[in-house]
Amino acid sequence: MERDFQGVLHELSGDKSLEKFRIEYERLHAVMKKSYDNEKRLMAKCRELNAEIVVNSAKVATALKLSQDDQTTIASLKKEIEKAWKMVDSAYDKEQKAKETILALKEEIVNLTKLVEQGSGLSMDQHSNIRDLLRFKEEVTKERDQLLSEVVKLRESLAQTTEQQQETERSKEEAEHAISQFQQEIQQRQNEASREFRKKEKLEKELKQIQADMDSRQTEIKALQQYVQKSKEELQKLEQQLKEQKILNERAAKELEQFQMRNAKLQQENEQHSLVCEQLSQENQQKALELKAKEEEVHQMRLDIGKLNKIREQIHKKLHHTEDQKAEVEQHKETLKNQIVGLEREVEASKKQAELDRKAMDELLRERDILNKNMLKAVNATQKQTDLVKLHEQAKRNLEGEIQNYKDEAQKQRKIIFHLEKERDRYINQASDLTQKVLMNMEDIKVRETQIFDYRKKIAESEIKLKQQQNLYEAVRSDRNLYSKNLVEAQDEITDMKRKLKIMIHQVDELKEDISAKESALVKLHLEQQRIEKEKETLKAELQ
């Protein structure tokens, strides 16, 4: 139990939030330990009291046995007193007979004296008979006096014996009364001891129940602590994941913002390129009108224009072919989109692709600069064409070159536009995917926040349970205080019982001393009675 307590304290010492609970737990353990020590001390005292009660019961049994012996002694003394009374009666009869004999002798002496007075001439035999009678008279008188003195002594001894018997009977009655009181007190003490023993058993049962409740509550507290610790760990993990998710969301938001800025920039550049293309188209239309005007002005250029028309048809064919290639490129673009969706799932590939996109944007910017330069060149060439229209041949060559340049430039512009559209679609898809990821992350964040709310709710419920356990602990502590109070009262009652028991033991010892003194007096009286009996036997023998 002590090892479990130390283990729980070691587990609680690591958590500052449970410091108050740890202090209360230590206090409760100290109280339980003190209660356990008090229980052991009470058990030892109960064993001592039981031993003392057994000893006192043995003493009372001994006193009862001595009282029974005293009753036997008193009965024998009564028998001896009756014998003494019989002896006194017989002595009194003998005394009466002796008195009658003395009276008869006195009458005979009187008669003899009269005879002596009447006649002086007695013979020697008569004188000797008279002397014998006088001597016998003196002896009988001495014997009478001796018997009288013995009778007086016997009467005094009988009176003393009677007084001793009465005193012994009074002492016996007092002893019997004291023994009955002792028996009642012993019975009362035994009842109190049995009541205290039942109370102790009840306290032990309640203490065991409290101990079982404490063990179950310690188990619940350990489970709650483990659950709280687990919840804290999960909460920390969730908070860490939330922080990481927030960082990822912030990073994704920044990347999305960058992609949106890039997309806006590319759209702006695309619009600029579209405007440039429209301007170039308008300029091309204007140039075509100028060419038509020049065809009207220069009839000789018609053949060349026809050739140019043929070339234009070829260019249209090439354009149709290019459009077919564009459709193939669109299909290839769809394939590339699917591949890009797979590649965008990897973060590193996305970063590399972003780097490549940045390089592509740089290339586009360079191409845009080149296009601007080409546009400037085209403007200059147009100016030159305006200047060189006057020279038909030179204009023809210049127009052919310019048309070819325009076609090449238009092809390049179409490629650039296609590439820009492709980049725009890719960035739009990336933005859509990132938006989806952000939404998913937001959903995850909501789920995590819901879980955090649930965990906080569970922690609040655990705190409520902990408060309930603390309230139960307070109730147990109040019960323990009540039991301690009852234990103190029981100890006081036991102390009072021990004090009364000591007084009873002292009274029993005094009674034993009184009984011993009375036994000594009875022994002396018995010896005196034996001596009187012997003297009486001697007197009887002498009288016979």
XYZ file of C-alpha atoms in Angstrom:
544
model
C 0.000 0.000 0.000
C 2.857 2.369 0.826
C 4.516 1.544 -2.522
C 1.271 2.311 -4.355
C 0.997 5.593 -2.472
C 4.570 6.550 -3.398
C 3.919 5.570 -7.007
C 0.788 7.721 -7.177
C 2.654 10.636 -5.579
C 5.449 10.233 -8.126
C 2.899 10.318 -10.938
C 1.132 13.350 -9.464
C 4.345 15.281 -8.754
C 5.005 15.698 -12.486
C 1.758 17.600 -13.108
C 1.478 21.060 -11.558
C -2.244 21.240 -12.293
C -2.802 18.354 -9.823
C -0.646 19.892 -7.066
C -3.667 20.700 -4.878
C -5.039 17.207 -5.388
C -1.611 15.729 -4.534
C -1.505 17.715 -1.251
C -5.019 16.534 -0.345
C -4.058 12.993 -1.311
C -0.982 13.147 0.964
C -3.152 14.522 3.773
C -5.701 11.769 3.243
C -2.961 9.145 3.268
C -1.573 10.590 6.520
C -5.055 10.520 8.058
C -5.604 6.950 6.870
C -2.222 5.919 8.238
C -2.972 7.609 11.553
C -6.392 5.944 11.642
C -4.747 2.604 10.892
C -2.228 3.162 13.713
C -5.065 4.168 16.053
C -6.935 1.047 15.037
C -3.909 -1.130 15.813
C -3.464 0.660 19.134
C -7.173 0.211 19.884
C -6.917 -3.471 19.000
C -3.938 -3.824 21.336
C -5.864 -2.033 24.089
C -8.872 -4.251 23.488
C -6.663 -7.325 23.734
C -5.157 -5.970 26.951
C -8.630 -5.255 28.344
C -9.807 -8.712 27.351
C -6.763 -10.197 29.077
C -7.449 -8.076 32.164
C -11.112 -9.110 32.096
C -10.054 -12.754 31.862
C -7.629 -12.279 34.760
C -10.268 -10.461 36.789
C -12.792 -13.162 35.964
C -10.286 -15.725 37.221
C -9.787 -13.628 40.337
C -13.539 -13.363 40.864
C -13.851 -17.113 40.351
C -11.083 -17.569 42.917
C -12.901 -15.179 45.257
C -16.117 -17.126 44.740
C -14.262 -20.333 45.436
C -12.774 -18.784 48.571
C -16.262 -17.611 49.533
C -17.524 -21.152 49.066
C -14.591 -22.364 51.180
C -15.562 -19.733 53.749
C -19.089 -21.054 53.724
C -17.736 -24.559 54.288
C -15.549 -23.216 57.103
C -18.511 -21.368 58.600
C -20.593 -24.535 58.421
C -17.824 -26.493 60.140
C -17.548 -23.714 62.723
C -21.279 -23.904 63.289
C -20.959 -27.624 63.827
C -18.083 -27.058 66.224
C -20.073 -24.359 68.046
C -22.983 -26.742 68.335
C -20.570 -29.295 69.728
C -19.259 -26.654 72.115
C -22.800 -25.818 73.197
C -23.419 -29.494 73.736
C -20.222 -29.638 75.759
C -21.354 -26.577 77.722
C -24.703 -28.217 78.338
C -23.010 -31.401 79.484
C -20.663 -29.330 81.659
C -23.682 -27.515 83.038
C -25.321 -30.863 83.815
C -22.139 -32.000 85.451
C -22.044 -28.742 87.357
C -25.617 -29.293 88.558
C -24.740 -32.824 89.533
C -21.620 -31.529 91.281
C -23.737 -28.903 93.044
C -26.183 -31.581 94.116
C -23.287 -33.724 95.294
C -21.827 -30.728 97.123
C -25.191 -30.007 98.707
C -25.507 -33.648 99.726
C -21.989 -33.549 101.095
C -22.739 -30.310 102.889
C -25.818 -31.863 104.441
C -23.755 -34.870 105.399
C -21.088 -32.561 106.832
C -23.742 -30.700 108.750
C -25.097 -33.937 110.038
C -21.628 -35.080 110.906
C -20.908 -31.789 112.600
C -24.057 -32.175 114.611
C -23.021 -35.648 115.504
C -19.609 -34.349 116.530
C -21.178 -31.671 118.601
C -23.554 -34.155 120.148
C -21.001 -36.677 121.065
C -17.451 -36.044 121.795
C -16.615 -39.594 122.318
C -16.039 -40.614 118.798
C -13.823 -43.299 117.813
C -10.685 -42.892 115.836
C -12.402 -44.379 112.808
C -15.023 -41.748 112.896
C -12.380 -39.002 113.205
C -10.584 -40.421 110.252
C -13.836 -40.588 108.289
C -14.510 -36.993 109.146
C -11.080 -35.947 107.994
C -11.567 -37.924 104.836
C -14.869 -36.271 104.277
C -13.407 -32.839 104.946
C -10.576 -33.519 102.552
C -13.032 -34.859 100.009
C -15.102 -31.727 100.569
C -12.139 -29.517 99.929
C -11.267 -31.467 96.816
C -14.815 -31.350 95.581
C -14.912 -27.625 96.377
C -11.697 -27.093 94.411
C -13.029 -29.198 91.586
C -16.244 -27.177 91.658
C -14.370 -23.903 91.620
C -12.188 -25.197 88.805
C -15.222 -26.380 86.872
C -16.903 -23.041 87.499
C -13.872 -21.197 86.199
C -13.746 -23.513 83.169
C -17.448 -22.982 82.582
C -16.890 -19.223 82.758
C -14.013 -19.521 80.330
C -16.058 -21.749 78.054
C -18.932 -19.278 78.170
C -16.576 -16.404 77.394
C -14.984 -18.437 74.604
C -18.425 -19.399 73.345
C -19.559 -15.783 73.405
C -16.375 -14.734 71.615
C -16.814 -17.544 69.109
C -20.423 -16.529 68.619
C -19.391 -12.924 68.068
C -16.690 -14.086 65.645
C -19.239 -16.267 63.882
C -21.649 -13.349 63.631
C -18.849 -11.094 62.433
C -17.771 -13.775 59.969
C -21.348 -14.116 58.752
C -21.596 -10.328 58.394
C -18.270 -10.314 56.543
C -19.532 -13.200 54.448
C -22.718 -11.294 53.645
C -20.703 -8.184 52.867
C -18.312 -10.255 50.752
C -21.240 -11.930 48.976
C -22.812 -8.510 48.425
C -19.484 -7.116 47.165
C -19.007 -10.213 44.991
C -22.504 -9.790 43.580
C -21.725 -6.128 42.935
C -18.420 -7.172 41.373
C -20.247 -9.735 39.286
C -22.755 -7.104 38.211
C -19.968 -4.654 37.429
C -18.026 -7.394 35.636
C -21.163 -8.301 33.691
C -21.669 -4.618 32.942
C -18.016 -4.284 31.917
C -18.323 -7.409 29.802
C -21.448 -5.962 28.204
C -19.629 -2.682 27.645
C -16.616 -4.590 26.321
C -18.838 -6.617 23.982
C -20.580 -3.402 22.955
C -17.192 -1.762 22.368
C -16.087 -4.878 20.516
C -19.195 -4.702 18.309
C -18.566 -0.993 17.870
C -14.950 -1.767 17.007
C -16.076 -4.422 14.510
C -18.506 -1.910 13.033
C -15.723 0.677 12.855
C -13.451 -1.924 11.282
C -16.116 -2.762 8.702
C -16.688 0.920 8.026
C -12.929 1.466 7.860
C -12.592 -1.453 5.444
C -15.472 -0.032 3.411
C -13.789 3.372 3.466
C -10.514 1.713 2.490
C -12.268 -0.105 -0.358
C -13.950 3.145 -1.400
C -10.583 4.903 -1.222
C -8.980 2.151 -3.310
C -11.767 2.351 -5.883
C -11.549 6.131 -5.861
C -7.771 5.955 -6.208
C -8.316 3.632 -9.166
C -10.844 6.069 -10.620
C -8.458 8.960 -9.919
C -5.640 7.070 -11.633
C -7.923 6.335 -14.582
C -9.000 9.973 -14.678
C -5.391 11.085 -14.437
C -4.453 8.751 -17.266
C -7.445 9.953 -19.245
C -6.567 13.598 -18.514
C -2.932 12.926 -19.391
C -3.982 11.152 -22.578
C -6.394 13.967 -23.383
C -3.652 16.503 -22.753
C -1.281 14.590 -24.994
C -3.935 14.310 -27.697
C -4.762 17.985 -27.218
C -1.092 18.873 -27.520
C -0.860 16.715 -30.638
C -3.963 18.355 -32.054
C -2.659 21.802 -31.178
C 0.661 20.915 -32.794
C -1.156 19.568 -35.853
C -3.334 22.670 -35.823
C -0.258 24.875 -35.686
C 1.331 22.897 -38.509
C -1.925 23.024 -40.447
C -2.148 26.778 -39.867
C 1.428 27.147 -41.073
C 0.598 25.013 -44.117
C -2.574 27.023 -44.681
C -0.681 30.282 -44.372
C 1.966 28.944 -46.702
C -0.703 27.691 -49.123
C -2.517 31.022 -48.836
C 0.720 32.846 -49.599
C 1.400 30.521 -52.518
C -2.194 30.954 -53.674
C -1.824 34.710 -53.404
C 1.429 34.523 -55.350
C -0.226 32.288 -57.951
C -3.166 34.667 -58.147
C -0.796 37.603 -58.560
C 1.088 35.688 -61.229
C -2.174 34.694 -62.858
C -3.393 38.297 -62.794
C -0.079 39.451 -64.171
C -0.187 36.800 -66.882
C -3.789 37.706 -67.673
C -2.762 41.338 -67.873
C 0.129 40.440 -70.128
C -2.181 38.212 -72.146
C -4.585 41.111 -72.550
C -1.699 43.319 -73.561
C -0.590 40.697 -76.067
C -4.163 40.416 -77.289
C -4.287 44.163 -77.753
C -0.972 44.023 -79.562
C -2.284 41.208 -81.732
C -5.447 43.193 -82.479
C -3.341 46.201 -83.317
C -1.211 44.033 -85.536
C -4.346 42.591 -87.128
C -5.686 46.075 -87.702
C -2.350 47.099 -89.115
C -2.388 43.990 -91.292
C -5.864 44.885 -92.520
C -4.698 48.418 -93.149
C -1.702 47.061 -94.993
C -3.999 44.805 -97.018
C -6.113 47.815 -97.933
C -3.010 49.686 -98.847
C -1.912 46.689 -100.898
C -5.268 46.599 -102.661
C -4.929 50.279 -103.386
C -1.467 49.738 -104.654
C -2.755 46.794 -106.755
C -5.257 49.178 -108.299
C -2.556 51.719 -108.816
C 0.006 49.267 -110.040
C -1.518 46.879 -112.482
C 1.740 45.217 -112.938
C 1.653 44.057 -109.374
C -1.445 41.905 -109.965
C 0.499 38.941 -111.097
C 2.629 39.266 -108.073
C -0.457 39.678 -105.955
C -1.888 36.525 -107.558
C 1.232 34.774 -106.609
C 0.866 36.235 -103.197
C -2.726 34.960 -103.112
C -1.525 31.524 -103.962
C 1.044 31.874 -101.281
C -1.749 33.037 -98.968
C -3.787 29.971 -99.825
C -0.800 27.890 -98.998
C -0.536 29.828 -95.783
C -4.238 29.164 -95.117
C -3.606 25.513 -95.681
C -0.719 25.772 -93.350
C -2.999 27.577 -90.925
C -5.568 24.761 -91.169
C -2.756 22.334 -90.617
C -1.650 24.464 -87.703
C -5.192 24.437 -86.337
C -5.187 20.649 -86.595
C -1.897 20.659 -84.780
C -3.537 23.012 -82.272
C -6.325 20.453 -81.703
C -3.700 17.800 -81.187
C -1.931 20.171 -78.877
C -5.262 20.686 -77.042
C -5.538 16.930 -76.565
C -1.941 16.879 -75.509
C -2.816 19.762 -73.200
C -5.592 17.676 -71.593
C -3.129 14.821 -71.143
C -0.663 17.235 -69.664
C -3.379 18.583 -67.370
C -4.032 15.091 -66.048
C -0.317 14.574 -65.579
C -0.050 17.946 -63.862
C -2.881 16.965 -61.471
C -0.876 13.882 -60.517
C 2.330 15.841 -60.227
C 0.766 18.578 -58.142
C 0.061 16.078 -55.366
C 3.714 16.119 -54.532
C 4.930 19.220 -52.759
C 8.487 19.122 -53.997
C 7.379 18.668 -57.583
C 5.093 21.646 -57.127
C 8.011 23.724 -55.872
C 10.179 22.620 -58.795
C 7.310 23.323 -61.163
C 6.940 26.751 -59.578
C 10.634 27.351 -60.194
C 10.201 26.190 -63.775
C 7.172 28.449 -64.067
C 9.235 31.327 -62.829
C 11.869 30.530 -65.438
C 9.142 30.194 -68.059
C 7.781 33.564 -66.995
C 11.251 35.005 -67.389
C 11.432 33.453 -70.831
C 8.005 34.862 -71.627
C 9.162 38.245 -70.480
C 12.210 37.927 -72.689
C 10.024 36.777 -75.552
C 7.739 39.705 -74.874
C 10.700 42.046 -75.102
C 11.743 40.338 -78.308
C 8.172 40.670 -79.562
C 8.174 44.339 -78.700
C 11.429 44.729 -80.535
C 9.960 42.810 -83.455
C 6.924 45.025 -83.308
C 9.191 48.028 -83.416
C 10.972 46.418 -86.284
C 7.617 45.774 -87.932
C 6.685 49.411 -87.448
C 9.976 50.456 -88.931
C 9.490 47.952 -91.736
C 6.012 49.317 -92.356
C 7.470 52.790 -92.519
C 10.067 51.524 -94.889
C 7.329 49.836 -96.929
C 5.502 53.166 -97.086
C 8.666 54.811 -98.241
C 9.481 52.039 -100.698
C 5.993 51.678 -102.225
C 7.060 54.054 -104.911
C 9.558 51.522 -106.060
C 7.419 48.627 -107.239
C 10.025 45.977 -107.434
C 11.584 46.983 -104.224
C 8.120 47.246 -102.700
C 7.285 43.808 -104.057
C 10.321 42.271 -102.486
C 9.778 44.230 -99.326
C 6.110 43.205 -99.229
C 6.948 39.562 -99.748
C 9.520 39.756 -96.979
C 7.230 41.693 -94.726
C 4.318 39.302 -95.365
C 6.538 36.383 -94.587
C 7.776 38.128 -91.497
C 4.212 38.933 -90.484
C 3.203 35.321 -91.018
C 6.137 34.104 -88.995
C 5.441 36.684 -86.357
C 1.748 35.730 -86.348
C 2.750 32.101 -85.959
C 4.993 33.051 -83.086
C 2.225 35.148 -81.573
C -0.182 32.199 -81.875
C 2.376 29.966 -80.197
C 2.922 32.531 -77.456
C -0.841 32.937 -77.013
C -1.275 29.153 -76.910
C 1.545 28.850 -74.393
C 0.102 31.687 -72.319
C -3.359 30.083 -72.416
C -1.776 26.823 -71.390
C 0.043 28.541 -68.525
C -3.151 30.347 -67.584
C -5.105 27.068 -67.498
C -2.350 25.410 -65.487
C -2.249 28.264 -62.991
C -6.033 28.256 -62.822
C -5.962 24.516 -62.106
C -3.230 25.043 -59.526
C -5.245 27.830 -57.935
C -8.333 25.589 -57.971
C -6.395 22.709 -56.431
C -4.868 24.987 -53.819
C -8.297 26.435 -53.092
C -9.623 22.884 -52.717
C -6.723 22.050 -50.434
C -7.356 25.199 -48.410
C -11.031 24.261 -48.126
C -10.065 20.727 -47.107
C -7.618 22.139 -44.592
C -10.322 24.456 -43.316
C -12.624 21.444 -42.961
C -9.845 19.586 -41.143
C -9.350 22.618 -38.940
C -13.071 22.675 -38.188
C -12.971 18.945 -37.402
C -9.911 19.452 -35.207
C -11.559 22.404 -33.494
C -14.625 20.223 -32.918
C -12.374 17.515 -31.482
C -10.624 20.114 -29.329
C -14.022 21.338 -28.144
C -15.019 17.742 -27.379
C -11.755 17.175 -25.524
C -12.244 20.394 -23.584
C -15.776 19.255 -22.801
C -14.409 15.892 -21.639
C -11.780 17.699 -19.567
C -14.535 19.844 -18.045
C -16.508 16.670 -17.279
C -13.348 15.163 -15.780
C -12.897 18.286 -13.671
C -16.537 17.971 -12.547
C -15.899 14.318 -11.669
C -12.729 15.391 -9.878
C -14.734 17.954 -7.902
C -17.270 15.238 -7.085
C -14.421 12.995 -5.942
C -13.101 15.877 -3.834
C -16.584 16.334 -2.333
C -16.690 12.603 -1.613
C -13.248 12.944 -0.083
C -14.524 15.770 2.127
C -17.441 13.563 3.177
C -15.042 10.700 3.916
C -12.836 13.078 5.862
C -15.825 14.280 7.920
C -16.768 10.629 8.514
C -13.185 9.943 9.508
C -13.295 12.887 11.951
C -16.532 11.489 13.377
C -14.964 8.048 13.690
C -11.898 9.605 15.315
C -14.184 11.403 17.762
C -16.015 8.150 18.496
C -12.653 6.439 18.881
C -11.505 9.080 21.377
C -14.770 8.685 23.300
C -14.338 4.909 23.250
C -10.767 5.323 24.494
C -12.029 7.591 27.286
C -14.669 5.011 28.205
C -12.030 2.280 28.122
C -9.801 4.407 30.377
C -12.731 4.918 32.753
C -13.438 1.178 32.680
C -9.792 0.433 33.408
C -9.878 2.871 36.308
C -13.045 1.254 37.693
C -11.523 -2.163 37.090
C -8.447 -1.154 39.080
C -10.740 0.033 41.882
C -12.571 -3.303 41.759
C -9.269 -5.186 41.801
C -8.211 -3.117 44.808
C -11.522 -3.867 46.539
C -11.147 -7.566 45.720
C -7.621 -7.479 47.139
C -8.965 -5.818 50.301
C -11.677 -8.474 50.524
C -9.039 -11.138 50.081
C -7.029 -9.585 52.885
C -10.160 -9.448 55.066
C -10.968 -13.057 54.191
C -7.371 -14.058 54.940
C -7.563 -12.258 58.290
C -10.867 -13.932 59.048
C -9.447 -17.279 57.998
C -6.536 -16.680 60.373
C -9.004 -15.755 63.128
C -11.049 -18.862 62.347
C -7.901 -20.975 62.423
C -6.973 -19.458 65.770
C -10.520 -20.004 66.997
C -10.392 -23.566 65.745
C -7.090 -24.113 67.535
C -8.518 -22.538 70.671
C -11.561 -24.747 70.343
C -9.332 -27.787 69.912
C -7.399 -26.732 72.986
C -10.652 -26.294 74.940
C -11.786 -29.666 73.642
C -8.563 -31.228 74.861
C -8.910 -29.541 78.246
C -12.491 -30.674 78.403
C -11.448 -34.218 77.596
C -8.816 -33.917 80.263
C -11.420 -32.681 82.756
C -13.700 -35.513 81.771
C -10.906 -37.955 82.304
C -10.092 -36.391 85.662
C -13.744 -36.375 86.706
C -14.084 -40.009 85.790
